[in-house]
Short mmCIF file of C-alpha atoms and ligand atoms in Angstrom, two decimals:
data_model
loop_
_atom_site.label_atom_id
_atom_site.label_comp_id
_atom_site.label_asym_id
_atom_site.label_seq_id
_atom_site.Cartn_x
_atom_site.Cartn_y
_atom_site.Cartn_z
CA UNK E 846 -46.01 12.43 47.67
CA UNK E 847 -45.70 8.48 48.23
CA UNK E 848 -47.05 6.21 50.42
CA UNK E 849 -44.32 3.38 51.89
CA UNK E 850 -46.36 0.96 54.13
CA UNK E 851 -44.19 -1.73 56.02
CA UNK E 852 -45.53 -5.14 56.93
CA UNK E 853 -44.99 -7.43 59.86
CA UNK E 854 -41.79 -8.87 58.48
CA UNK E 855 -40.56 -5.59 57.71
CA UNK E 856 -41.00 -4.23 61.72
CA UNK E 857 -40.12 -7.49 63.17
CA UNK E 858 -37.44 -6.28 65.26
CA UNK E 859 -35.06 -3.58 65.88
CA UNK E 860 -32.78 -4.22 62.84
CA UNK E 861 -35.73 -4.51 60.64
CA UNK E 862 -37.37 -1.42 62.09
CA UNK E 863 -33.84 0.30 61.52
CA UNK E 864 -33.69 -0.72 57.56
CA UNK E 865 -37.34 0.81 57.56
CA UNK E 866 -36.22 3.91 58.82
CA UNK E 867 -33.21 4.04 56.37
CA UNK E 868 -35.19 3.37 53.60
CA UNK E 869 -37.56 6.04 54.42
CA UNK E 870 -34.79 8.19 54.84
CA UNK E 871 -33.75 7.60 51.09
CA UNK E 872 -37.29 8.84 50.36
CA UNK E 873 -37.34 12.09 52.06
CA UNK E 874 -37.16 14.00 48.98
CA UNK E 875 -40.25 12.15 47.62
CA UNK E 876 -42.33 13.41 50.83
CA UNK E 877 -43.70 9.84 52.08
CA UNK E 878 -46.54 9.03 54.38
CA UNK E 879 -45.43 5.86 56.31
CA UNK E 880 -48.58 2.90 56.81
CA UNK E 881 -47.08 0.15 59.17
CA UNK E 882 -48.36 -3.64 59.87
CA UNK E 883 -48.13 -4.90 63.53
CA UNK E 884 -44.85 -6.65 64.73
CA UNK E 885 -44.43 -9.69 62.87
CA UNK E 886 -47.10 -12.36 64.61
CA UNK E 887 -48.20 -9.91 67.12
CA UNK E 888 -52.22 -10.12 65.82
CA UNK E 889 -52.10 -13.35 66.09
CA UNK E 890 -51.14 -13.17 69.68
CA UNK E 891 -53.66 -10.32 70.45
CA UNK E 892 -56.54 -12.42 69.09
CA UNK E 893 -55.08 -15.19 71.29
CA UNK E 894 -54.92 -13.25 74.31
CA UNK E 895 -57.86 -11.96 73.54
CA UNK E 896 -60.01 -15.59 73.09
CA UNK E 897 -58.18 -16.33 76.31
CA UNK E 898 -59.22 -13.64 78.33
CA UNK E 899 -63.29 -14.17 77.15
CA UNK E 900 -62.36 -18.28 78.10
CA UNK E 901 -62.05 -16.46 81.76
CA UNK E 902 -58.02 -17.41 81.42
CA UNK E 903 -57.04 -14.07 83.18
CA UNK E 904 -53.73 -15.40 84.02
CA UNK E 905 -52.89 -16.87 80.32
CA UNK E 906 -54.15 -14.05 78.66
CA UNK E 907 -51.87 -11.95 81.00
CA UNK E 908 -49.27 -13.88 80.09
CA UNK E 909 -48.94 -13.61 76.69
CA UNK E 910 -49.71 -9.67 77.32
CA UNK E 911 -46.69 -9.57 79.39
CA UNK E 912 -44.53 -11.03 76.71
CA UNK E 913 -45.78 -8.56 73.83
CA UNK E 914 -44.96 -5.83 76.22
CA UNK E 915 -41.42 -6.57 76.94
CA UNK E 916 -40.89 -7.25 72.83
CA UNK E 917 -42.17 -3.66 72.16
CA UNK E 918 -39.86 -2.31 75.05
CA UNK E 919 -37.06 -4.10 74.09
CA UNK E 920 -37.29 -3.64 70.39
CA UNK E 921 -37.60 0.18 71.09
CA UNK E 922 -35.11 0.34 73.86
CA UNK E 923 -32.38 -1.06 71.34
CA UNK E 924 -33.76 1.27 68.70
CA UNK E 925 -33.97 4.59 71.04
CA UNK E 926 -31.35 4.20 73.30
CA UNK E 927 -31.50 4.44 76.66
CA UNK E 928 -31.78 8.35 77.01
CA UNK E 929 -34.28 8.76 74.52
CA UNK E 930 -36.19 5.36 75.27
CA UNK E 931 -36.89 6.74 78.94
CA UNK E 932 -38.85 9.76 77.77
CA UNK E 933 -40.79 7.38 75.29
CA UNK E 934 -41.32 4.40 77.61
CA UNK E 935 -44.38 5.92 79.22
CA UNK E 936 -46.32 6.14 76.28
CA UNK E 937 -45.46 2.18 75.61
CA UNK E 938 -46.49 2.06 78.88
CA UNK E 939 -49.65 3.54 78.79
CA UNK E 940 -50.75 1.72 75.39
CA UNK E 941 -49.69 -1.93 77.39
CA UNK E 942 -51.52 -1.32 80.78
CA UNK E 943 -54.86 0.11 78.97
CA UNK E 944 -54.89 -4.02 77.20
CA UNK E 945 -54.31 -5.21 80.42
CA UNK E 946 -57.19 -3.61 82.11
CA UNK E 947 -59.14 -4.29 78.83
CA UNK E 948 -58.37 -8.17 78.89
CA UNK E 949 -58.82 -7.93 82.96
CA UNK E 950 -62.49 -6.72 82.15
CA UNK E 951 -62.79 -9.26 79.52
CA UNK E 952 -61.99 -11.90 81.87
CA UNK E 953 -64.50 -10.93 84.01
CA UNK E 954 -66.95 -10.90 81.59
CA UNK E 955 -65.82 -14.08 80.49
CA UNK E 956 -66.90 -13.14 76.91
CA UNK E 957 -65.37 -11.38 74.20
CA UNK E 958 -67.62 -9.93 71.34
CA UNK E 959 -66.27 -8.88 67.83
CA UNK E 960 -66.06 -5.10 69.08
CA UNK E 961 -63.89 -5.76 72.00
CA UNK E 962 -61.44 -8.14 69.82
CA UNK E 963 -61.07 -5.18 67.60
CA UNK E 964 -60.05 -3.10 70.15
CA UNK E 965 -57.45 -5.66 71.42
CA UNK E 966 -56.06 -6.05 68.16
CA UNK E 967 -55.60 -2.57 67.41
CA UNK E 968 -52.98 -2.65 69.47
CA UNK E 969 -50.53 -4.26 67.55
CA UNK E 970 -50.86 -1.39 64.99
CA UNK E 971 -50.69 1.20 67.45
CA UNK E 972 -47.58 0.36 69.20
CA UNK E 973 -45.58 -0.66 65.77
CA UNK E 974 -46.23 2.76 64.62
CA UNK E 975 -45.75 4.79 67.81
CA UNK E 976 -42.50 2.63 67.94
CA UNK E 977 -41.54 3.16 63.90
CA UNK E 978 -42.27 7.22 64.62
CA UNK E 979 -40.05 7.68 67.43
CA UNK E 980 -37.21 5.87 65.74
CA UNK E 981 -37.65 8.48 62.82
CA UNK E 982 -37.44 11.42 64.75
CA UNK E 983 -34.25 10.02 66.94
CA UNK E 984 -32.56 9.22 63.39
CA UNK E 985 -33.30 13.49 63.03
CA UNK E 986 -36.40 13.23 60.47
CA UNK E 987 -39.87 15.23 61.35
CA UNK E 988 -41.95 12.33 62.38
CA UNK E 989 -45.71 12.90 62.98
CA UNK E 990 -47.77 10.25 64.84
CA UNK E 991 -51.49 9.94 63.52
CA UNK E 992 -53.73 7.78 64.92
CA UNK E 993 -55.17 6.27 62.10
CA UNK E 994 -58.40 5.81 64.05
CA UNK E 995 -59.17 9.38 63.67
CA UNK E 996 -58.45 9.27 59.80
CA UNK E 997 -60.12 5.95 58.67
CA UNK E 998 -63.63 5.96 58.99
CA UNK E 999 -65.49 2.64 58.46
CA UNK E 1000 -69.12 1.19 59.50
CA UNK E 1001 -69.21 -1.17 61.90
CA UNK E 1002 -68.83 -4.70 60.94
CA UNK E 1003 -66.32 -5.40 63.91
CA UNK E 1004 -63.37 -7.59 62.38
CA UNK E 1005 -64.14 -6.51 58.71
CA UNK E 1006 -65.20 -3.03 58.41
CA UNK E 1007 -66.30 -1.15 55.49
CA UNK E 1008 -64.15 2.23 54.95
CA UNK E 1009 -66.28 5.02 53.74
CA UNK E 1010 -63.77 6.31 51.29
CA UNK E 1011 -65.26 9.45 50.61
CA UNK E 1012 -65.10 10.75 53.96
CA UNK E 1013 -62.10 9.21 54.54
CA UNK E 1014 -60.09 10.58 52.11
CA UNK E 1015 -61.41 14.05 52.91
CA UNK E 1016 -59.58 12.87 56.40
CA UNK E 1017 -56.58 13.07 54.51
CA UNK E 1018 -56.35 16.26 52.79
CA UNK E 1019 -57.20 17.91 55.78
CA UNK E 1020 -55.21 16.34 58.58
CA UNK E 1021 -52.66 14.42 56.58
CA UNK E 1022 -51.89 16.11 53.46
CA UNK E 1023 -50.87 19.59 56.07
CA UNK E 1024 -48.48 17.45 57.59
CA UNK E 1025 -46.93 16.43 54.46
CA UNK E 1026 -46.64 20.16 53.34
CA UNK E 1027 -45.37 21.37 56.58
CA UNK E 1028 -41.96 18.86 55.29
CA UNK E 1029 -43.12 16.59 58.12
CA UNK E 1030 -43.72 12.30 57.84
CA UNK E 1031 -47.04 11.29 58.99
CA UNK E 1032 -46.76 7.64 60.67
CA UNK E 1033 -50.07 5.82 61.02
CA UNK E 1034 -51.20 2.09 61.29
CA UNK E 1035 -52.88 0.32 58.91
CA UNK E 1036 -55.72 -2.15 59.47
CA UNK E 1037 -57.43 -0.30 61.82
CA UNK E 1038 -60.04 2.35 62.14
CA UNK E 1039 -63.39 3.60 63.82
CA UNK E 1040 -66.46 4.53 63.38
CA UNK E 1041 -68.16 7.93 63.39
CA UNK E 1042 -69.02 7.27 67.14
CA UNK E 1043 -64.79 6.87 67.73
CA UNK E 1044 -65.44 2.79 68.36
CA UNK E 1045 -62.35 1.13 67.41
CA UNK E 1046 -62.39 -1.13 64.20
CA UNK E 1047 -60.23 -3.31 62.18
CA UNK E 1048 -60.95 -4.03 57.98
CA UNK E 1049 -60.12 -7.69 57.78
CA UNK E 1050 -56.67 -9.51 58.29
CA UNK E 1051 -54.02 -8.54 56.07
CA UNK E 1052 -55.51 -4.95 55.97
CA UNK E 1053 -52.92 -3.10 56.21
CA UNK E 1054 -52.22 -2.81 52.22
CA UNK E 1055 -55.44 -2.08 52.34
CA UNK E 1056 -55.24 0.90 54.52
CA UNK E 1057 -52.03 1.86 52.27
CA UNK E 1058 -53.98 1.73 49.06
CA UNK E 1059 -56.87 4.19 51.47
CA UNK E 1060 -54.13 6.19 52.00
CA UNK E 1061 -52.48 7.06 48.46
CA UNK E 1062 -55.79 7.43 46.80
CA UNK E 1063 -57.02 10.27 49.58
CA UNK E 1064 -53.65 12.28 49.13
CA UNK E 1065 -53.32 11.56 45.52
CA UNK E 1066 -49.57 9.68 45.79
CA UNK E 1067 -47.82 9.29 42.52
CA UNK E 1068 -47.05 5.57 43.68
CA UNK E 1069 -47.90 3.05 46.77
CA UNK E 1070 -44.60 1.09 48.06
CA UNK E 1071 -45.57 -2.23 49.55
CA UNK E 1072 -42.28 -3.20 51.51
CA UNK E 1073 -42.51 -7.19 52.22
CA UNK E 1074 -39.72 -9.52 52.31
CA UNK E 1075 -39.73 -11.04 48.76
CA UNK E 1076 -38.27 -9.02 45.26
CA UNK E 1077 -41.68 -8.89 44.02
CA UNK E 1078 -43.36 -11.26 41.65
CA UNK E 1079 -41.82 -13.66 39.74
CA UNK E 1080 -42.00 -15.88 36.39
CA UNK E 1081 -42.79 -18.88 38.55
CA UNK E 1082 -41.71 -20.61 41.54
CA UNK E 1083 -38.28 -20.66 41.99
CA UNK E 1084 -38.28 -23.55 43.89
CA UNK E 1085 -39.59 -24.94 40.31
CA UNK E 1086 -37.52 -23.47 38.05
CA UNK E 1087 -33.87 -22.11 38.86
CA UNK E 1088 -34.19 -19.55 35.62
CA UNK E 1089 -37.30 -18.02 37.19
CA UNK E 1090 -36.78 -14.22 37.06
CA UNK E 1091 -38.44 -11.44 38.06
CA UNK E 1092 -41.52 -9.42 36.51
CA UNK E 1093 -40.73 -5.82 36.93
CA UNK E 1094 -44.63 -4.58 35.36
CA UNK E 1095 -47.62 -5.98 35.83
CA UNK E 1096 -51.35 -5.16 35.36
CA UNK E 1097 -53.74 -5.32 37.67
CA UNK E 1098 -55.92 -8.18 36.26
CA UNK E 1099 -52.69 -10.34 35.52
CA UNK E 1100 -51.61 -9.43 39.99
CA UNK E 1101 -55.47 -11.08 40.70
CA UNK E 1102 -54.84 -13.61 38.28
CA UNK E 1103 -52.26 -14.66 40.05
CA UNK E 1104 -53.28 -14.15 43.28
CA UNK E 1105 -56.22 -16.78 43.12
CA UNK E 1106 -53.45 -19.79 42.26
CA UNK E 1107 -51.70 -18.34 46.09
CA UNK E 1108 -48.95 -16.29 44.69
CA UNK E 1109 -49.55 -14.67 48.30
CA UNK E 1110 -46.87 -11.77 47.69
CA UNK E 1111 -49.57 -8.99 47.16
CA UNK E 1112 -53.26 -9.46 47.44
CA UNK E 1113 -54.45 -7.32 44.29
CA UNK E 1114 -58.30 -6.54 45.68
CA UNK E 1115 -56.94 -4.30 48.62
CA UNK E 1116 -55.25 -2.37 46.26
CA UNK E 1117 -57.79 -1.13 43.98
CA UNK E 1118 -58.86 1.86 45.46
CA UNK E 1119 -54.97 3.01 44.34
CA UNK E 1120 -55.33 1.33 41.02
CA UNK E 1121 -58.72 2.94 40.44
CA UNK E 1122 -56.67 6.12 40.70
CA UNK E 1123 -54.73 5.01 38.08
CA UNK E 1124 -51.93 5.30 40.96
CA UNK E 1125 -49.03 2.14 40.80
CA UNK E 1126 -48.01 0.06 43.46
CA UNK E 1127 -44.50 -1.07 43.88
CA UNK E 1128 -43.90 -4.14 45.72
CA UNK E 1129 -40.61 -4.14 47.51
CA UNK E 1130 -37.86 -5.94 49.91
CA UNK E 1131 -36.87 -4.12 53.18
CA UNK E 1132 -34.12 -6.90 53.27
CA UNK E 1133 -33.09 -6.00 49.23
CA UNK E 1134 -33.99 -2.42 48.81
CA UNK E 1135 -32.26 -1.71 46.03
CA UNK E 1136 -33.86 -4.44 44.15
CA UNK E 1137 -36.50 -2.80 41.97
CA UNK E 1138 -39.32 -5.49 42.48
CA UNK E 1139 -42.60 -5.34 40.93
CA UNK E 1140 -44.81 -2.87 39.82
CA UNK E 1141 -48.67 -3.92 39.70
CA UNK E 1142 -50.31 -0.91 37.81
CA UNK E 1143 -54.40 -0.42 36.35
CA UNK E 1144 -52.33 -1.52 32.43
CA UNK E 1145 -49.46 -2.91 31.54
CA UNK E 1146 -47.01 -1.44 28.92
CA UNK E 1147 -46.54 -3.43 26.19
CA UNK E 1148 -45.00 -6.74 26.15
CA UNK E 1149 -43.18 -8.84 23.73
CA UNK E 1150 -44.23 -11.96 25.58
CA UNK E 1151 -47.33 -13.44 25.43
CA UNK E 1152 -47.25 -14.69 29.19
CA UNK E 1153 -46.51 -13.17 32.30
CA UNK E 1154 -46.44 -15.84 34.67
CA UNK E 1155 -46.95 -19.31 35.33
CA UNK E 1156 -49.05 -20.11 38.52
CA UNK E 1157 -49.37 -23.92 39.79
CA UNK E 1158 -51.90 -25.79 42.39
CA UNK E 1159 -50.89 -29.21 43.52
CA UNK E 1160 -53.33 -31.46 45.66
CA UNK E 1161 -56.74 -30.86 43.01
CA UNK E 1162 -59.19 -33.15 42.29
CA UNK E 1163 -60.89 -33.79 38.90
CA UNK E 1164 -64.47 -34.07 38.92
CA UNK E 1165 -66.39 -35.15 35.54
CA UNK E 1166 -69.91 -34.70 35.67
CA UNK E 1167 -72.55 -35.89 32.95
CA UNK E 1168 -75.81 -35.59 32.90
CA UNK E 1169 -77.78 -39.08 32.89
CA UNK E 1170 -81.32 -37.92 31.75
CA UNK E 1171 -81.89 -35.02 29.26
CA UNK E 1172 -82.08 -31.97 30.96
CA UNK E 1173 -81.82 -28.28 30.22
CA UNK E 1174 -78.27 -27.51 30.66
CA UNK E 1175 -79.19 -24.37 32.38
CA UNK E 1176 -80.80 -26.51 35.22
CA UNK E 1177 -78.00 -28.96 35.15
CA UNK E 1178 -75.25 -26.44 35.40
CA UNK E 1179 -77.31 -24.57 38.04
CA UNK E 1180 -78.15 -27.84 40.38
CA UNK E 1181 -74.23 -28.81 39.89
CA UNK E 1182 -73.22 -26.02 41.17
CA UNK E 1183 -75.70 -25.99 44.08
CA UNK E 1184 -74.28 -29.07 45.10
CA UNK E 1185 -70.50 -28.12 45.27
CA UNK E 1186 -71.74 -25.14 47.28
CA UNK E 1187 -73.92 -27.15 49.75
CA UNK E 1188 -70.43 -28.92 50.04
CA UNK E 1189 -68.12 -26.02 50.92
CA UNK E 1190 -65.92 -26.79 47.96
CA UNK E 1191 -65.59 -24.02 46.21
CA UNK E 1192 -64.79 -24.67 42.20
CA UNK E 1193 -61.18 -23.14 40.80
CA UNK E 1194 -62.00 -24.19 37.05
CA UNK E 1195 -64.71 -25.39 34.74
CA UNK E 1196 -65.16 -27.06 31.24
CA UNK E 1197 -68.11 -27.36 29.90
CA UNK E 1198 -69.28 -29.25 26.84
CA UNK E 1199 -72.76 -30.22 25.86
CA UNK E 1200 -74.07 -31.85 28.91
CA UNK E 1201 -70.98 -32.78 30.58
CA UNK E 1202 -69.03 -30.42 32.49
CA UNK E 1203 -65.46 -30.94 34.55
CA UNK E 1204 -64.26 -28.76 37.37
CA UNK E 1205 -61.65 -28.93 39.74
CA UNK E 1206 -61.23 -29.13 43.38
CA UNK E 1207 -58.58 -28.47 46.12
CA UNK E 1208 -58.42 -32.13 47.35
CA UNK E 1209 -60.90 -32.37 50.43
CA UNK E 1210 -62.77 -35.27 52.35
CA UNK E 1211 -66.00 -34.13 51.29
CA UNK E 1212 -65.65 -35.38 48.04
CA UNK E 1213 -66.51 -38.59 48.05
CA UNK E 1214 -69.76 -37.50 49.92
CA UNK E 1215 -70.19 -34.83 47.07
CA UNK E 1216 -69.62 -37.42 44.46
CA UNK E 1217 -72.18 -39.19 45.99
CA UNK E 1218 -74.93 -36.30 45.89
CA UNK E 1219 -74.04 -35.06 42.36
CA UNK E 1220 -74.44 -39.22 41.30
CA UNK E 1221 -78.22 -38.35 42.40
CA UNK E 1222 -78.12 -36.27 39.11
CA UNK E 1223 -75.66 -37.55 36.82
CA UNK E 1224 -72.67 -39.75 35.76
CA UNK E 1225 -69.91 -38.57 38.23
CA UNK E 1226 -66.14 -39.72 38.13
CA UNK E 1227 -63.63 -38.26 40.12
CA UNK E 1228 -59.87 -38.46 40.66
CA UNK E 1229 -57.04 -36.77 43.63
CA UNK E 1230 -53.11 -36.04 42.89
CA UNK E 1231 -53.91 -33.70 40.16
CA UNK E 1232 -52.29 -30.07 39.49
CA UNK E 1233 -53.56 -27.10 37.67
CA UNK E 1234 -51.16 -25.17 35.93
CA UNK E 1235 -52.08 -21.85 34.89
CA UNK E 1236 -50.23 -19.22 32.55
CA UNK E 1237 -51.41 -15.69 32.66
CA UNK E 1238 -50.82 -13.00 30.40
CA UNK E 1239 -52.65 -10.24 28.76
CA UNK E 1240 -51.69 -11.06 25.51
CA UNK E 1241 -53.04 -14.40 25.39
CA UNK E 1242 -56.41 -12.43 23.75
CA UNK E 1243 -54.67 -11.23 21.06
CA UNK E 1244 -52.32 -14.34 20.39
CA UNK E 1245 -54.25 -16.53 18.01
CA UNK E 1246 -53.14 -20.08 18.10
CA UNK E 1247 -51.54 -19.90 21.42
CA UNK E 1248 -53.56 -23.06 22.80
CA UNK E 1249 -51.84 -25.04 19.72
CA UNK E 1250 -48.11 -23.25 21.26
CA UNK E 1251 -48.43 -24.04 24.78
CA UNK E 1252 -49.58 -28.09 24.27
CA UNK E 1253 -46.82 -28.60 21.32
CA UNK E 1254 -44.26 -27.68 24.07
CA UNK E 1255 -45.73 -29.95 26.37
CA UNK E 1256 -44.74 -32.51 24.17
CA UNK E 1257 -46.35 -36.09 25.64
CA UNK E 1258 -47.29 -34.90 28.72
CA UNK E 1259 -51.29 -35.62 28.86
CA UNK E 1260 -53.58 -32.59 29.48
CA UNK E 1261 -56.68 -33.78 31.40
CA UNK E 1262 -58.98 -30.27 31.25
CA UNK E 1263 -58.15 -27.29 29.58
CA UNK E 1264 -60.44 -23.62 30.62
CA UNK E 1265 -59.84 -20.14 29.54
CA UNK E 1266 -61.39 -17.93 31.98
CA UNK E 1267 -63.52 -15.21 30.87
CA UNK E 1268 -61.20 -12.32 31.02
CA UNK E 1269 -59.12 -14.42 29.05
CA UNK E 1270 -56.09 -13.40 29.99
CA UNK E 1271 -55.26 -17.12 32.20
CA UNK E 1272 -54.93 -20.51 29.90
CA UNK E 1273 -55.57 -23.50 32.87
CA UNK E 1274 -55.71 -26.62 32.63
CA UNK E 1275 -55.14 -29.87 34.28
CA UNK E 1276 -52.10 -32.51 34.56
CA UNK E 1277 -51.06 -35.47 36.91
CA UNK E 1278 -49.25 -34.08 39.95
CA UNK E 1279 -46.65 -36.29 38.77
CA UNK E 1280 -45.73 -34.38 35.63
CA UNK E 1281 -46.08 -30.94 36.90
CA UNK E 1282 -42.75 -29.96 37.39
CA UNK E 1283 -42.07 -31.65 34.07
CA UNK E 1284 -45.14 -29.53 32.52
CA UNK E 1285 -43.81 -25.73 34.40
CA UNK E 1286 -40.35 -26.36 33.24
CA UNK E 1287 -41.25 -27.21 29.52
CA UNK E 1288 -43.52 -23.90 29.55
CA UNK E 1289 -41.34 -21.94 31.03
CA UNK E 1290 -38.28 -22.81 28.87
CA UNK E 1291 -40.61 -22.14 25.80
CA UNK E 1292 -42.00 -18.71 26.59
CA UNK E 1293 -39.99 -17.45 29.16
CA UNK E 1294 -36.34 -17.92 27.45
CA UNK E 1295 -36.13 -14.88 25.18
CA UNK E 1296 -37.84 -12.36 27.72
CA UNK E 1297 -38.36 -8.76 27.08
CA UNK E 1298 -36.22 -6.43 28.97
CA UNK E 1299 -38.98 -3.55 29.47
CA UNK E 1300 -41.28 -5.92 31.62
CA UNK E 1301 -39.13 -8.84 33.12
CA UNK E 1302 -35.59 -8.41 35.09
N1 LIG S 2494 -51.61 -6.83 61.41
C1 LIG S 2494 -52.74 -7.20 60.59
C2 LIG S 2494 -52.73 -8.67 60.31
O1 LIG S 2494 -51.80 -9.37 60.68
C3 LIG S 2494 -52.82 -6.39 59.34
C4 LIG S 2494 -51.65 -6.53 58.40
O2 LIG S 2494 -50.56 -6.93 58.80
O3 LIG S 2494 -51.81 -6.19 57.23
O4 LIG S 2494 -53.67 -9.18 59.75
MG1 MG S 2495 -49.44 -8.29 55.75
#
């Protein structure tokens, strides 16, 4: 059994919602469960209907209702066909007139609370998947609608609930996994759920891998397809480097790695619950299905290279911070830190030596304010129109000498801050914006030239 979960790009519209359906056709034999995002955009336009409505704009928030409606009809009406769209259009129906009423009552309230947002929203979910399950069964496969309301159960923190996977996954063996066995394909949402009292919830924006991940560890998949609109992962940017290619394995530490410098293809944290399962997850292109893409998994196999990936951040700032009187550096580091949080900027890397310490910043107005506040404690210089550059690999810990490697390649490029994390699988550090490109296209014509075939395309 797999789970295939589509996102928002991937149901956008009637020819997307059509390459879905093939490509869960090509599946059949591997029995999949299909997870499905919202209509491209559509949550955004539910929480704006939704704000409207509790502004007491009845009429706007009407509006924009009425224009989600007719996209769902039409989408499904060129998906269905006329003769099998009629018989469907009354559940559409149904689904569209209960948000009306829902945003009438809001309006008249003039006041919309977390709970009642989350059951606007869900709405996006629920008519993507009714739409993606009737366009199964009319291409002849054995779709089954679940609401995924009565499978995930979560507290209730309206707008982020907590799933309680426990229960939840016993949800799926017994109401889910029968489906599966009966040679049918369950269809659910993702991103939404409810609590034990049946109140509609939703876990946080972007949930739906989430919900995926939910999914394949309760029924025990052998892998989690994430089908987006990219290949996968790649080297680096290609918009940086033309020779950038494609990482067909990586771990799960390298994915979050990653993830933190905005490589925004997969967000690694909603997919633990799979990858505590020891269960991969493949992400995909509904546009390029035959393309392999990338497969994030708990380990990685073996690797020839020592780096996976090279992640960049433009727009940083450089803050150098020493301390003026003798202090303990315990104090110093903790009061530093203090004053960056009091601040709202929150810190992407740190060097520390002695009593001086440098971190960086996403560039921000605040600074010269912080600046000001930290110069209540110590020396402080700072500086804009830096980059961070960061390589990640899980080889760097066993790769003596590899700090000596990566700066000789640089050549006379000048490094301004230099951190390895903890888990020591990233090497960051610091350059002018100005010689970033320079800096990713040196690296990645040193270490990403001779490229072994088992983990990169
Ligand atoms: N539709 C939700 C959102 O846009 C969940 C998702 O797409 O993953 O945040
Ligand atoms: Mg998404």
């Amino acid at each position: 059994m797999i789970v295939m979960k589509f996102g928002g790009t991937s149901v956008q519209d009637a020819a997307a919602i059509d390459r879905a359906a093939a490509i869960v056709r090509g599946r059949l034999p591997q029995k999949p469960v299909v997870v499905v995002s919202a209509m491209f955009k559509v949550t955004d336009t539910l929480l704006a209907m939704g704000r409207a409505a509790g502004d007491g704009d009845r009429d706007g928030a009407l509006d924009l209702s009425r224009s989600l409606r007719e996209r769902h009809y039409n989408t499904a009406s060129e998906l269905l066909g006329t003769s099998i769209f009629t018989g469907f259009h009354s559940e559409l129906e149904a689904d569209c007139d209960a948000l009306d009423e829902l945003l009438r009552g809001i309006s008249a309230v003039g006041e919309i609370t977390p709970r009642t947002s989350d059951l606007v929203v869900s709405f996006g979910e629920r008519l993507s998947s009714k739409i993606v399950n009737a366009t199964l069964q009319a291409r002849g496969m054995d779709a089954a609608h679940v609401d995924a309301r009565d499978i995930l159960l979560t507290d209730n923190t309206h707008t982020r609930a907590v799933p309680q996977f426990e229960e939840t996954y016993e949800r799926f063996q017994t109401q889910v996994q029968p489906l599966v066995e009966q040679g049918r394909v369950p269809v659910m949402g993702g991103f939404i759920g409810a609590t034990r009292e049946g109140i509609t919830t939703t876990i946080g924006r972007g949930g739906s891998d989430f919900s995926a991940a939910i999914a394949g560890a309760g029924l025990n998949a052998s892998k989690i397809e994430i089908w987006t609109d990219v290949d996968g992962m790649m080297t680096t940017d290609p918009n940086l480097v033309r020779e950038a290619r494609r990482i067909k394995v990586i771990s799960f530490e390298e994915a979050a790695e990653l993830a933190y410098f905005g490589a925004k293809v997969l967000h690694p944290a909603t997919v633990l619950p799979a990858i505590q399962r020891n269960i991969p997850v493949y992400v995909l292109n509904s546009k390029n299905p035959i393309c392999a893409g990338t497969c994030v998994q708990a380990k990685a196999p073996p690797c020839r290279n020592v780096f996976k990936a090279i992640a960049v951040k433009k727009k940083i700032n450089l803050v150098d911070v020493a301390a003026a009187r003798s202090l303990s550096t315990q104090g110093f580091l903790r009061s530093i830190f203090d004053t960056f949080d009091r601040h709202n900027l929150a810190v992407d890397a740190v060097s520390i030596s002695g009593v001086s310490v440098s971190l960086t910043v996403d560039s921000s107005d605040a600074i010269p304010a912080l600046a000001a506040d930290l110069g209540k404690l110590a020396d402080v210089k700072y500086e804009g129109k830096k980059a961070l550059v960061c390589l990640v690999g899980e080889n760097i810990r066993d790769t003596p000498g590899i700090i000596a490697k990566v700066f000789g390649s640089l050549g006379n490029i000048k490094v301004r801050m230099v951190s390895q994390g903890a888990s020591e699988i990233n090497l960051t550090f610091v350059v002018e914006e100005d010689d970033m490109l320079d800096a990713v296209q040196r690296l990645h014509k040193e270490f990403f030239s001779d490229l072994d075939p088992a983990v990169f395309a």
